[in-house]
Tab-separated table of C-alpha atoms in Angstrom:
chain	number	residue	atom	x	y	z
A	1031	UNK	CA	85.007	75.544	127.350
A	1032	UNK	CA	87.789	77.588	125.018
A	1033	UNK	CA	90.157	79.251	126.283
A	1034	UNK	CA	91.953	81.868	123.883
A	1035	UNK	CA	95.698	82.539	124.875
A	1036	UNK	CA	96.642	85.969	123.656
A	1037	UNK	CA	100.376	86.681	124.662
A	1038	UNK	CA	100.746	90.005	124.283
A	1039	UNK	CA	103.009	92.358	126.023
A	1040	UNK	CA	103.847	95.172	124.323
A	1041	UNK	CA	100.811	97.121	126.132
A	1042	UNK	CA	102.530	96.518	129.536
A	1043	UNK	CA	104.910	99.336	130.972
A	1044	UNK	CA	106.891	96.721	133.070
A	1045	UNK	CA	110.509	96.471	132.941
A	1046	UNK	CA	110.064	92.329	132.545
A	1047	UNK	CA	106.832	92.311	130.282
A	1048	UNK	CA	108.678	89.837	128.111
A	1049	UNK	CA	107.882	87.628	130.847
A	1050	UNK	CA	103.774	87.785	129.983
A	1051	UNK	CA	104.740	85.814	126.558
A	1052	UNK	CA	105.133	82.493	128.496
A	1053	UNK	CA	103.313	83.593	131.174
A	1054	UNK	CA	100.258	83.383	128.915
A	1055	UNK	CA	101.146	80.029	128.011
A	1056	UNK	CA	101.753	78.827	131.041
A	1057	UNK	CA	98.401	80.162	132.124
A	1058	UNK	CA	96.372	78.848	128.935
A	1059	UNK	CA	97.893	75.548	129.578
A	1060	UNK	CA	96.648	75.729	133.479
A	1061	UNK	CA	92.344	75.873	131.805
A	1062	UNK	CA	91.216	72.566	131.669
A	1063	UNK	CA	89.392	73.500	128.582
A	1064	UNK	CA	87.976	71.121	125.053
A	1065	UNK	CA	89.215	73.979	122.644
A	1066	UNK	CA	92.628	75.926	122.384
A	1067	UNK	CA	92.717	79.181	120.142
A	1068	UNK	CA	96.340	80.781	119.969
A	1069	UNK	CA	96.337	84.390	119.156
A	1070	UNK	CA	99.535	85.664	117.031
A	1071	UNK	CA	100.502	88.736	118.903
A	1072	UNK	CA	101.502	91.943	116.607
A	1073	UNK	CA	103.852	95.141	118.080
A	1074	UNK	CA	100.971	96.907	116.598
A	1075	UNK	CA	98.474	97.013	119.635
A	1076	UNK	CA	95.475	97.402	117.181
A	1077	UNK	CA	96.449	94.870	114.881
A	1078	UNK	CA	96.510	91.946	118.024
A	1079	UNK	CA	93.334	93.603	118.928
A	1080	UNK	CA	91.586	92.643	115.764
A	1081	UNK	CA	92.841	89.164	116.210
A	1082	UNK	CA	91.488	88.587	119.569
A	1083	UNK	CA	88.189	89.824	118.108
A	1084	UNK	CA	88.402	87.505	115.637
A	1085	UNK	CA	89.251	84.539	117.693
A	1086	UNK	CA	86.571	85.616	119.860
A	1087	UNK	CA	83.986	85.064	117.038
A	1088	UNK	CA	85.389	81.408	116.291
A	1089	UNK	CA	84.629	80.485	120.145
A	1090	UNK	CA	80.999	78.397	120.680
A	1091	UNK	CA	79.113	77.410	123.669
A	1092	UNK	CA	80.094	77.108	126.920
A	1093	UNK	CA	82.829	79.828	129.198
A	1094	UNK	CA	85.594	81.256	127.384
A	1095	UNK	CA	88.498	82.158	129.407
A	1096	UNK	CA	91.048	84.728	127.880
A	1097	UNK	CA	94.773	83.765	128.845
A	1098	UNK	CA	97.018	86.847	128.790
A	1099	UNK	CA	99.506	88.493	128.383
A	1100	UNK	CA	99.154	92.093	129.764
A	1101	UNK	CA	95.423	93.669	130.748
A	1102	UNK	CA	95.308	95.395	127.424
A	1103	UNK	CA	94.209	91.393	125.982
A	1104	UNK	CA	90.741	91.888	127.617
A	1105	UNK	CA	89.861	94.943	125.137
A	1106	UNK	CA	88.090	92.367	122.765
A	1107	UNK	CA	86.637	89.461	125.042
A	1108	UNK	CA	84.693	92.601	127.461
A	1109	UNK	CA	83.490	94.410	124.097
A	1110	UNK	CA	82.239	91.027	122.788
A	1111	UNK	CA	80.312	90.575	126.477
A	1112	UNK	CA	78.723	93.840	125.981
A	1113	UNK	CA	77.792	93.230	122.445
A	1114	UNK	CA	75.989	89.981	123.391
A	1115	UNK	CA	74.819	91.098	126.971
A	1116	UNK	CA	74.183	94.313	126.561
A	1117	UNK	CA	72.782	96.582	129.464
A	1118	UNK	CA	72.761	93.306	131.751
A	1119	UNK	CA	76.293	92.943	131.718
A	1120	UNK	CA	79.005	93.756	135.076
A	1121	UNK	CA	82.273	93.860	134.497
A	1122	UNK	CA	84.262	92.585	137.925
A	1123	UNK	CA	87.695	94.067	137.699
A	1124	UNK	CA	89.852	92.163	140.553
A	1125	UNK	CA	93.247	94.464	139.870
A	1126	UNK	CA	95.428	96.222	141.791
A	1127	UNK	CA	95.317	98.900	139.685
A	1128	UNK	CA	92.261	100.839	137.970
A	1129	UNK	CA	93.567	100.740	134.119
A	1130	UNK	CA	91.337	103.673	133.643
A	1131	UNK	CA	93.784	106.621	132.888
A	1132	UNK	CA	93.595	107.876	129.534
A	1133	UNK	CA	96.219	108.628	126.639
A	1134	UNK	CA	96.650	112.140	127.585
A	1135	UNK	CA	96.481	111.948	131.157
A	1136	UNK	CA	98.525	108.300	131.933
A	1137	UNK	CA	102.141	108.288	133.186
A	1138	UNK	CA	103.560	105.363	132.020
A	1139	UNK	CA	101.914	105.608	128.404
A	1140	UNK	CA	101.470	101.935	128.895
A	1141	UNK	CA	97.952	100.445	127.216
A	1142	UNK	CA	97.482	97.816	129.953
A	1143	UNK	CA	96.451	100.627	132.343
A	1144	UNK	CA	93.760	102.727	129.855
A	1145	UNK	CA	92.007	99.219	128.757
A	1146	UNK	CA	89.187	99.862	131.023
A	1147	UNK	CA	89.094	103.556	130.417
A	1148	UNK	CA	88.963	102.714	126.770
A	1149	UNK	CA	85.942	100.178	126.936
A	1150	UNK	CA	84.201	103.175	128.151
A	1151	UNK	CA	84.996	105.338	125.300
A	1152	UNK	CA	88.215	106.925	125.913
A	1153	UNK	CA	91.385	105.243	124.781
A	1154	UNK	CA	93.948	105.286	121.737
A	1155	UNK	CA	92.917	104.970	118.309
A	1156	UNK	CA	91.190	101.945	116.750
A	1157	UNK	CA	91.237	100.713	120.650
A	1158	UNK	CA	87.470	102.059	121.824
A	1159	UNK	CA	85.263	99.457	120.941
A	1160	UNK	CA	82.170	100.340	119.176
A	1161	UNK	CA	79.796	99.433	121.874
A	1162	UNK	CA	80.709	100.979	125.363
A	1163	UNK	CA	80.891	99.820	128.650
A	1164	UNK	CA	79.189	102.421	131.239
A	1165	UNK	CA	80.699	103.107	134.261
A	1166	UNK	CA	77.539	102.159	136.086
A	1167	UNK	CA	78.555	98.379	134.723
A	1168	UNK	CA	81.638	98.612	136.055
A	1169	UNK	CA	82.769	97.368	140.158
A	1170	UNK	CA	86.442	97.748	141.031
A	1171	UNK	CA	87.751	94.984	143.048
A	1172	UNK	CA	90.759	95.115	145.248
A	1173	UNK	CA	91.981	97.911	143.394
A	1174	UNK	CA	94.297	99.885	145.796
A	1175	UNK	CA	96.648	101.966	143.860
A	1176	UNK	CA	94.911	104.492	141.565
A	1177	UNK	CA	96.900	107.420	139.801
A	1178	UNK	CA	95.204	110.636	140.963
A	1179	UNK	CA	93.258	110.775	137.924
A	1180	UNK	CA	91.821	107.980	137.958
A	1181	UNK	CA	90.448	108.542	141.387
A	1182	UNK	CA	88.947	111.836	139.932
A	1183	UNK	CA	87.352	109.307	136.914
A	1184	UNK	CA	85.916	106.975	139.452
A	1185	UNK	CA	84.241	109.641	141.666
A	1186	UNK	CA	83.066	111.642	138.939
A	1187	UNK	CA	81.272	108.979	136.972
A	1188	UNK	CA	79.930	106.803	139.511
A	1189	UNK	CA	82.289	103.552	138.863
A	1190	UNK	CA	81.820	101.702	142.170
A	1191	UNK	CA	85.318	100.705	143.876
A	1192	UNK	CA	85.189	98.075	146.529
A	1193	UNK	CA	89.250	98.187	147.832
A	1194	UNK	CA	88.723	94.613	149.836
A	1195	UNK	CA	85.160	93.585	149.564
A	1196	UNK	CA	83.402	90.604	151.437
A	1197	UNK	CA	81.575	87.990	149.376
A	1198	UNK	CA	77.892	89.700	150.023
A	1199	UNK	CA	79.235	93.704	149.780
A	1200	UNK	CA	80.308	92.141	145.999
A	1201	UNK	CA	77.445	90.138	145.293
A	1202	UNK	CA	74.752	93.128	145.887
A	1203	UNK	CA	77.001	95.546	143.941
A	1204	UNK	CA	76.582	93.382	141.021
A	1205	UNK	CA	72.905	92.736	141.437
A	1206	UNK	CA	72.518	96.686	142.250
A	1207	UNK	CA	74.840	98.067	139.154
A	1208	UNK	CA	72.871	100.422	137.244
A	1209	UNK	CA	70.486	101.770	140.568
A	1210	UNK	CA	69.869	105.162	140.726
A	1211	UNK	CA	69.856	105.296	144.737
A	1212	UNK	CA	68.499	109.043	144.524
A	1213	UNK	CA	65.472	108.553	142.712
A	1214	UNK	CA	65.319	104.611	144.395
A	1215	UNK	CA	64.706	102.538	141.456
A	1216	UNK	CA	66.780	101.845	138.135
A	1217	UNK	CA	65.863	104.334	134.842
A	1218	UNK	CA	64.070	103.155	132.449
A	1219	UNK	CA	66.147	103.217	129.842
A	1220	UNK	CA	68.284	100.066	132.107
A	1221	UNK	CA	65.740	98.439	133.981
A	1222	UNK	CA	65.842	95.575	135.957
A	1223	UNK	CA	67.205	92.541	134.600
A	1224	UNK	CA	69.510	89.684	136.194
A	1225	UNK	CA	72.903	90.921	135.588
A	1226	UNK	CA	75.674	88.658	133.732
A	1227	UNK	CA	79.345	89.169	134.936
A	1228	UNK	CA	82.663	89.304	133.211
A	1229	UNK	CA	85.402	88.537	135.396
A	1230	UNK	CA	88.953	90.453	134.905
A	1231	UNK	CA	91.610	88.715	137.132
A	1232	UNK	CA	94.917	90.332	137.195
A	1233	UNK	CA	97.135	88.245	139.262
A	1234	UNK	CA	98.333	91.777	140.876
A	1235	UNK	CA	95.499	91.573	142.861
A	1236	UNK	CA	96.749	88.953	144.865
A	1237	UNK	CA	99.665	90.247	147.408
A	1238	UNK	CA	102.994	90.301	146.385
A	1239	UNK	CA	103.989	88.726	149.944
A	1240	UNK	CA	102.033	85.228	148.465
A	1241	UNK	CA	102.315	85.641	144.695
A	1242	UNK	CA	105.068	88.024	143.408
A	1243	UNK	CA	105.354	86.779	139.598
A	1244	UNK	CA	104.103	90.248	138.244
A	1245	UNK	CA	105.491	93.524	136.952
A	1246	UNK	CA	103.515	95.787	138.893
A	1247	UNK	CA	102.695	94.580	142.438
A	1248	UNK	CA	101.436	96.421	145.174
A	1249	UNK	CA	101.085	95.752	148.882
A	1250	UNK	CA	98.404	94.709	150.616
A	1251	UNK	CA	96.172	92.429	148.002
A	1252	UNK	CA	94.021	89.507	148.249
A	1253	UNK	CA	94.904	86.036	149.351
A	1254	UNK	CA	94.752	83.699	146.797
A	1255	UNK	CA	91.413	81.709	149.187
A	1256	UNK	CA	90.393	85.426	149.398
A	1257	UNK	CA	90.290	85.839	145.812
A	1258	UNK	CA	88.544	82.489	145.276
A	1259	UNK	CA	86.002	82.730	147.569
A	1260	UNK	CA	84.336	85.973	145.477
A	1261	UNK	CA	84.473	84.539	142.785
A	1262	UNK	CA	82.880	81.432	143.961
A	1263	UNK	CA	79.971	83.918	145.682
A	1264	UNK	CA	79.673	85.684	142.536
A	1265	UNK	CA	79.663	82.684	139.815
A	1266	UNK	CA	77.306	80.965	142.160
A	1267	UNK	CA	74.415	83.780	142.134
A	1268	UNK	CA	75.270	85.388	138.055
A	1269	UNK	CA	76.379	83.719	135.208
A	1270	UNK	CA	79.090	84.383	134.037
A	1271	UNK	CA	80.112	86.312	130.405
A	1272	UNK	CA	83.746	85.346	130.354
A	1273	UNK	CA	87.029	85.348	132.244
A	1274	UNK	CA	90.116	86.928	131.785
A	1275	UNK	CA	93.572	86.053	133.863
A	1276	UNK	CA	96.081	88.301	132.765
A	1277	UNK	CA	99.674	89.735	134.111
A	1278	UNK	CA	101.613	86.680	134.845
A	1279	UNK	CA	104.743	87.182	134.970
A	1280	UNK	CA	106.962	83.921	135.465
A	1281	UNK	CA	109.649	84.282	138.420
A	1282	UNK	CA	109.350	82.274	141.194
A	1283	UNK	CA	108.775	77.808	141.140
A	1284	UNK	CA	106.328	78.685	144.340
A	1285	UNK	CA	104.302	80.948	142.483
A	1286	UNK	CA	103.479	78.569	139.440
A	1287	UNK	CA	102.752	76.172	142.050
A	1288	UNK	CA	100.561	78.528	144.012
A	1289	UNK	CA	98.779	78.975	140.383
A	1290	UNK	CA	98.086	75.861	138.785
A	1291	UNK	CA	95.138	74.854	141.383
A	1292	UNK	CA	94.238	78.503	141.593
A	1293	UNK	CA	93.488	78.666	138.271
A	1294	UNK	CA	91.581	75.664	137.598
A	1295	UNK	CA	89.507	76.148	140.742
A	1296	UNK	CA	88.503	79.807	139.389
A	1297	UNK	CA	87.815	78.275	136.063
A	1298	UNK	CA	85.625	75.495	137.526
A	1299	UNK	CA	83.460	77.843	139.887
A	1300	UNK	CA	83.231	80.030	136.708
A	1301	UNK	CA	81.804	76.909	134.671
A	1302	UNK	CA	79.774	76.086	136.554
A	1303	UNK	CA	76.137	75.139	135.240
């Protein structure tokens, strides 16, 4: 297992995104994991963005878990699931947000909510991977505050959004990504093969009532056994690409203790042979 600590925050639009800089260490250091890869962060967005890509070609066998820093650090480890994974891959995004507004169109102008909007293609420049992520390979989980366009972007293109799904409503999203319900099978050009997940955690997605260490909570997330348990359903019946825990934002001595098992219980389930 290697986990790859990238502590960026200057793609956050928080007033405390300093915070993600030790957040992400704090985080890396929570990964029981045989191999530690440090990314040096860069103001320039692109720049850190080619070093995660490189660090993500030095990884080798076994789950790599990416140890952020804001959401915009998961630009690299998705693109290099979808490189390897191609069609089969599902990208899980537990968030409270969508991150899929777009340069022109976001209000904050803050990366960390266009990185999923960019891994399908639009985003700033020299951060749209070359390979893209369709929206058909894409399942929003406990996403609950989307900017108005965003909602348009999810409804238009088919991204399925599950606000607060139950274990089996998330497993057969996975296993149905890519089904073309009107004509009843998958097209051709997919077809049918056992999907591989990448899991995106931002720790937003848990409530801010039980976990408040972030710069943009909203009400009325997961609980942290909530959280685990899908992730547990869904490692159990995919494998799984990669995982990404992102947005930590150190405040509170409750919520680092609420973390530390958290974290290496997700990254267990996730390793799991």
């Amino acid at each position: 297992m290697t986990v790859v600590e990238v502590p960026q925050w200057r793609g956050s639009g928080s007033a405390t995104a300093e915070r993600l800089r030790e957040g992400a260490q704090l985080v890396a250091g929570m990964v029981p994991a045989t191999r530690r890869l440090r990314v040096q962060v860069d103001d320039d967005l692109v720049i850190t963005a080619s070093r995660v890509r490189a660090a993500m070609s030095q990884v080798g066998e076994g789950l790599v878990v990416t140890a952020g820093g804001d959401c915009g650090v998961e630009l690299e480890p998705v693109a290099a699931a979808r490189r390897a994974y191609g069609d089969r891959l599902v990208v899980v995004w537990f968030d409270a947000h969508g991150d899929l507004n777009t340069p022109s169109g976001s209000p904050s102008g803050a990366f960390h909510g266009m990185v999923l909007r960019a891994l399908t293609g639009e985003g700033p420049d020299g951060l749209v991977p070359e390979e893209l992520v369709r929206p058909w390979q894409i399942v929003l989980a406990g996403v609950r505050d989307l900017d108005p366009a965003e909602g348009a972007f999810v409804e238009a293109s088919g991204v399925c959004h599950l606000r607060m799904p139950d274990s089996a409503t998330l497993v057969d999203a996975i296993a149905s990504a890519g089904f073309d319900r009107e004509r009843g099978g998958f097209p051709k050009e997919r077809g049918f093969e056992e999907k591989v997940v990448y899991l995106h955690i931002d720790l937003d997605v848990l409530d801010p009532e039980v976990f408040a260490s972030v710069g943009t909570p909203a009400p009325g997330g997961m609980r942290p056994d909530g959280l685990l348990g899908l992730v547990s359903a869904v490692a159990e019946r995919f494998e799984v690409a990669g995982l990404g825990i992102v947005e930590y934002e150190p405040g509170r001595a409750e919520d680092q203790e609420l973390l530390a098992p958290l974290v290496e219980k997700l990254v267990k389930v996730c390793a799991r042979a």
